[in-house]
PDB file of C-alpha atoms in Angstrom:
ATOM      1  CA  MET A 193       0.104  -0.045   0.013  1.00 70.00           C
ATOM      2  CA  ARG A 194       2.872   2.244   0.789  1.00 75.00           C
ATOM      3  CA  ASP A 195       4.412   1.797  -2.654  1.00 79.00           C
ATOM      4  CA  VAL A 196       1.165   2.755  -4.394  1.00 86.00           C
ATOM      5  CA  ARG A 197       0.936   5.796  -2.233  1.00 87.00           C
ATOM      6  CA  ASN A 198       4.597   6.757  -3.215  1.00 84.00           C
ATOM      7  CA  MET A 199       3.725   6.202  -6.864  1.00 88.00           C
ATOM      8  CA  ILE A 200       0.785   8.301  -6.764  1.00 91.00           C
ATOM      9  CA  VAL A 201       2.553  11.233  -4.951  1.00 91.00           C
ATOM     10  CA  GLY A 202       5.355  10.781  -7.447  1.00 91.00           C
ATOM     11  CA  ALA A 203       2.978  10.973 -10.378  1.00 92.00           C
ATOM     12  CA  VAL A 204       1.308  14.102  -8.990  1.00 94.00           C
ATOM     13  CA  LEU A 205       4.810  15.728  -8.565  1.00 94.00           C
ATOM     14  CA  VAL A 206       5.926  14.943 -12.059  1.00 93.00           C
ATOM     15  CA  PHE A 207       2.821  15.853 -13.807  1.00 95.00           C
ATOM     16  CA  ALA A 208       2.324  19.061 -11.660  1.00 95.00           C
ATOM     17  CA  ALA A 209       5.937  20.117 -12.587  1.00 95.00           C
ATOM     18  CA  TYR A 210       5.259  19.432 -16.128  1.00 95.00           C
ATOM     19  CA  TYR A 211       2.007  21.493 -16.365  1.00 96.00           C
ATOM     20  CA  VAL A 212       3.266  24.312 -14.118  1.00 96.00           C
ATOM     21  CA  GLY A 213       6.327  24.507 -16.534  1.00 95.00           C
ATOM     22  CA  LEU A 214       3.963  24.811 -19.493  1.00 95.00           C
ATOM     23  CA  VAL A 215       2.036  27.548 -17.697  1.00 96.00           C
ATOM     24  CA  VAL A 216       5.096  29.388 -16.574  1.00 95.00           C
ATOM     25  CA  VAL A 217       6.439  29.496 -20.246  1.00 95.00           C
ATOM     26  CA  SER A 218       3.097  30.516 -21.823  1.00 94.00           C
ATOM     27  CA  VAL A 219       2.576  33.332 -19.284  1.00 95.00           C
ATOM     28  CA  SER A 220       6.070  34.715 -19.293  1.00 94.00           C
ATOM     29  CA  THR A 221       6.909  33.882 -23.011  1.00 86.00           C
ATOM     30  CA  LEU A 222      10.367  32.457 -22.145  1.00 87.00           C
ATOM     31  CA  PRO A 223      12.209  31.063 -25.138  1.00 91.00           C
ATOM     32  CA  ILE A 224      12.509  27.604 -23.800  1.00 92.00           C
ATOM     33  CA  PRO A 225      10.108  24.605 -24.047  1.00 94.00           C
ATOM     34  CA  GLY A 226       7.543  24.158 -21.204  1.00 93.00           C
ATOM     35  CA  PRO A 227       8.565  20.628 -20.402  1.00 94.00           C
ATOM     36  CA  LEU A 228      12.126  21.890 -19.911  1.00 95.00           C
ATOM     37  CA  MET A 229      10.956  24.465 -17.411  1.00 95.00           C
ATOM     38  CA  GLY A 230       8.904  21.810 -15.773  1.00 95.00           C
ATOM     39  CA  LEU A 231      12.075  19.629 -15.373  1.00 95.00           C
ATOM     40  CA  PHE A 232      13.848  22.644 -13.820  1.00 96.00           C
ATOM     41  CA  LEU A 233      11.021  23.139 -11.523  1.00 95.00           C
ATOM     42  CA  LEU A 234      11.059  19.503 -10.473  1.00 95.00           C
ATOM     43  CA  LEU A 235      14.859  19.597  -9.981  1.00 95.00           C
ATOM     44  CA  ALA A 236      14.436  22.761  -7.790  1.00 96.00           C
ATOM     45  CA  MET A 237      11.638  21.056  -5.754  1.00 94.00           C
ATOM     46  CA  LEU A 238      13.750  17.945  -5.301  1.00 94.00           C
ATOM     47  CA  PHE A 239      16.688  20.123  -4.008  1.00 96.00           C
ATOM     48  CA  LEU A 240      14.344  22.074  -1.626  1.00 96.00           C
ATOM     49  CA  PHE A 241      12.610  18.955  -0.408  1.00 94.00           C
ATOM     50  CA  PRO A 242      15.007  15.893  -0.691  1.00 93.00           C
ATOM     51  CA  GLN A 243      12.323  13.591   1.023  1.00 93.00           C
ATOM     52  CA  LEU A 244      10.238  13.845  -2.309  1.00 91.00           C
ATOM     53  CA  GLU A 245      12.912  11.861  -4.207  1.00 92.00           C
ATOM     54  CA  VAL A 246      11.610   8.602  -3.019  1.00 90.00           C
ATOM     55  CA  HIS A 247       8.134   9.343  -4.408  1.00 90.00           C
ATOM     56  CA  THR A 248       9.601  10.587  -7.627  1.00 92.00           C
ATOM     57  CA  ALA A 249      11.815   7.692  -8.089  1.00 90.00           C
ATOM     58  CA  ARG A 250       9.070   5.117  -7.498  1.00 88.00           C
ATOM     59  CA  PHE A 251       7.006   6.712 -10.268  1.00 90.00           C
ATOM     60  CA  VAL A 252       9.645   7.330 -12.838  1.00 89.00           C
ATOM     61  CA  THR A 253      11.364   3.835 -12.518  1.00 88.00           C
ATOM     62  CA  PHE A 254       8.760   2.007 -14.593  1.00 84.00           C
ATOM     63  CA  PRO A 255       8.738   4.391 -17.677  1.00 84.00           C
ATOM     64  CA  LEU A 256      12.464   4.462 -17.627  1.00 85.00           C
ATOM     65  CA  LYS A 257      12.844   0.680 -17.659  1.00 88.00           C
ATOM     66  CA  HIS A 258      10.620   0.558 -20.720  1.00 85.00           C
ATOM     67  CA  MET A 259      11.904   3.639 -22.676  1.00 82.00           C
ATOM     68  CA  SER A 260      12.691   1.500 -25.653  1.00 80.00           C
ATOM     69  CA  LEU A 261       8.790   1.202 -26.361  1.00 80.00           C
ATOM     70  CA  LEU A 262       8.790   4.927 -27.105  1.00 77.00           C
ATOM     71  CA  PHE A 263      11.168   4.484 -30.085  1.00 78.00           C
ATOM     72  CA  ILE A 264       8.850   1.951 -31.913  1.00 79.00           C
ATOM     73  CA  PRO A 265       7.028   4.674 -33.800  1.00 79.00           C
ATOM     74  CA  ALA A 266      10.414   6.269 -34.976  1.00 79.00           C
ATOM     75  CA  VAL A 267      11.648   2.932 -36.200  1.00 79.00           C
ATOM     76  CA  LEU A 268       8.475   2.205 -38.027  1.00 82.00           C
ATOM     77  CA  GLY A 269       8.616   5.689 -39.583  1.00 81.00           C
ATOM     78  CA  VAL A 270      12.091   5.015 -40.750  1.00 83.00           C
ATOM     79  CA  SER A 271      10.912   1.715 -42.419  1.00 84.00           C
ATOM     80  CA  ILE A 272       7.970   3.304 -44.122  1.00 88.00           C
ATOM     81  CA  TYR A 273       9.993   6.072 -45.764  1.00 89.00           C
ATOM     82  CA  TRP A 274      13.252   3.885 -46.394  1.00 90.00           C
ATOM     83  CA  ALA A 275      13.006   4.526 -50.118  1.00 91.00           C
ATOM     84  CA  ASP A 276      13.003   8.302 -49.580  1.00 91.00           C
ATOM     85  CA  ILE A 277      15.792   8.013 -47.137  1.00 90.00           C
ATOM     86  CA  GLN A 278      17.883   6.066 -49.529  1.00 92.00           C
ATOM     87  CA  SER A 279      17.352   8.501 -52.418  1.00 95.00           C
ATOM     88  CA  ASN A 280      18.267  11.479 -50.224  1.00 94.00           C
ATOM     89  CA  ALA A 281      21.054   9.685 -48.238  1.00 93.00           C
ATOM     90  CA  LEU A 282      23.732  12.199 -49.311  1.00 95.00           C
ATOM     91  CA  ALA A 283      21.651  15.249 -48.243  1.00 95.00           C
ATOM     92  CA  ILE A 284      20.727  13.607 -45.063  1.00 92.00           C
ATOM     93  CA  ALA A 285      24.502  12.727 -44.304  1.00 94.00           C
ATOM     94  CA  ILE A 286      25.612  16.250 -45.119  1.00 95.00           C
ATOM     95  CA  ALA A 287      22.789  17.708 -42.953  1.00 94.00           C
ATOM     96  CA  ILE A 288      23.779  15.466 -40.049  1.00 92.00           C
ATOM     97  CA  ILE A 289      27.526  16.209 -40.320  1.00 94.00           C
ATOM     98  CA  VAL A 290      27.113  20.019 -40.688  1.00 94.00           C
ATOM     99  CA  THR A 291      24.632  20.378 -37.764  1.00 91.00           C
ATOM    100  CA  THR A 292      26.661  18.162 -35.519  1.00 87.00           C
TER     101      THR A 292
END
């Protein structure tokens, strides 16, 4: 029961930081993404209240363990557009090298 409570508190913390970050960026028109601002807010919250780390760690462990599932759509997109990628391989390679 305690693990479930820790996960719920962690979920509330993570999602609250995310949405507060979105609101802060939209209200203040900062030139950074809202989720990044939420991440900074969550980091600040964890520095100010270290006891919240247990709750946050309980919640984020499962998604981090299964992060590879989030890349399935990208891999499928590559396989669908493989012919276009092959025909533009030189331009893609130049763009990757120049921007890196």
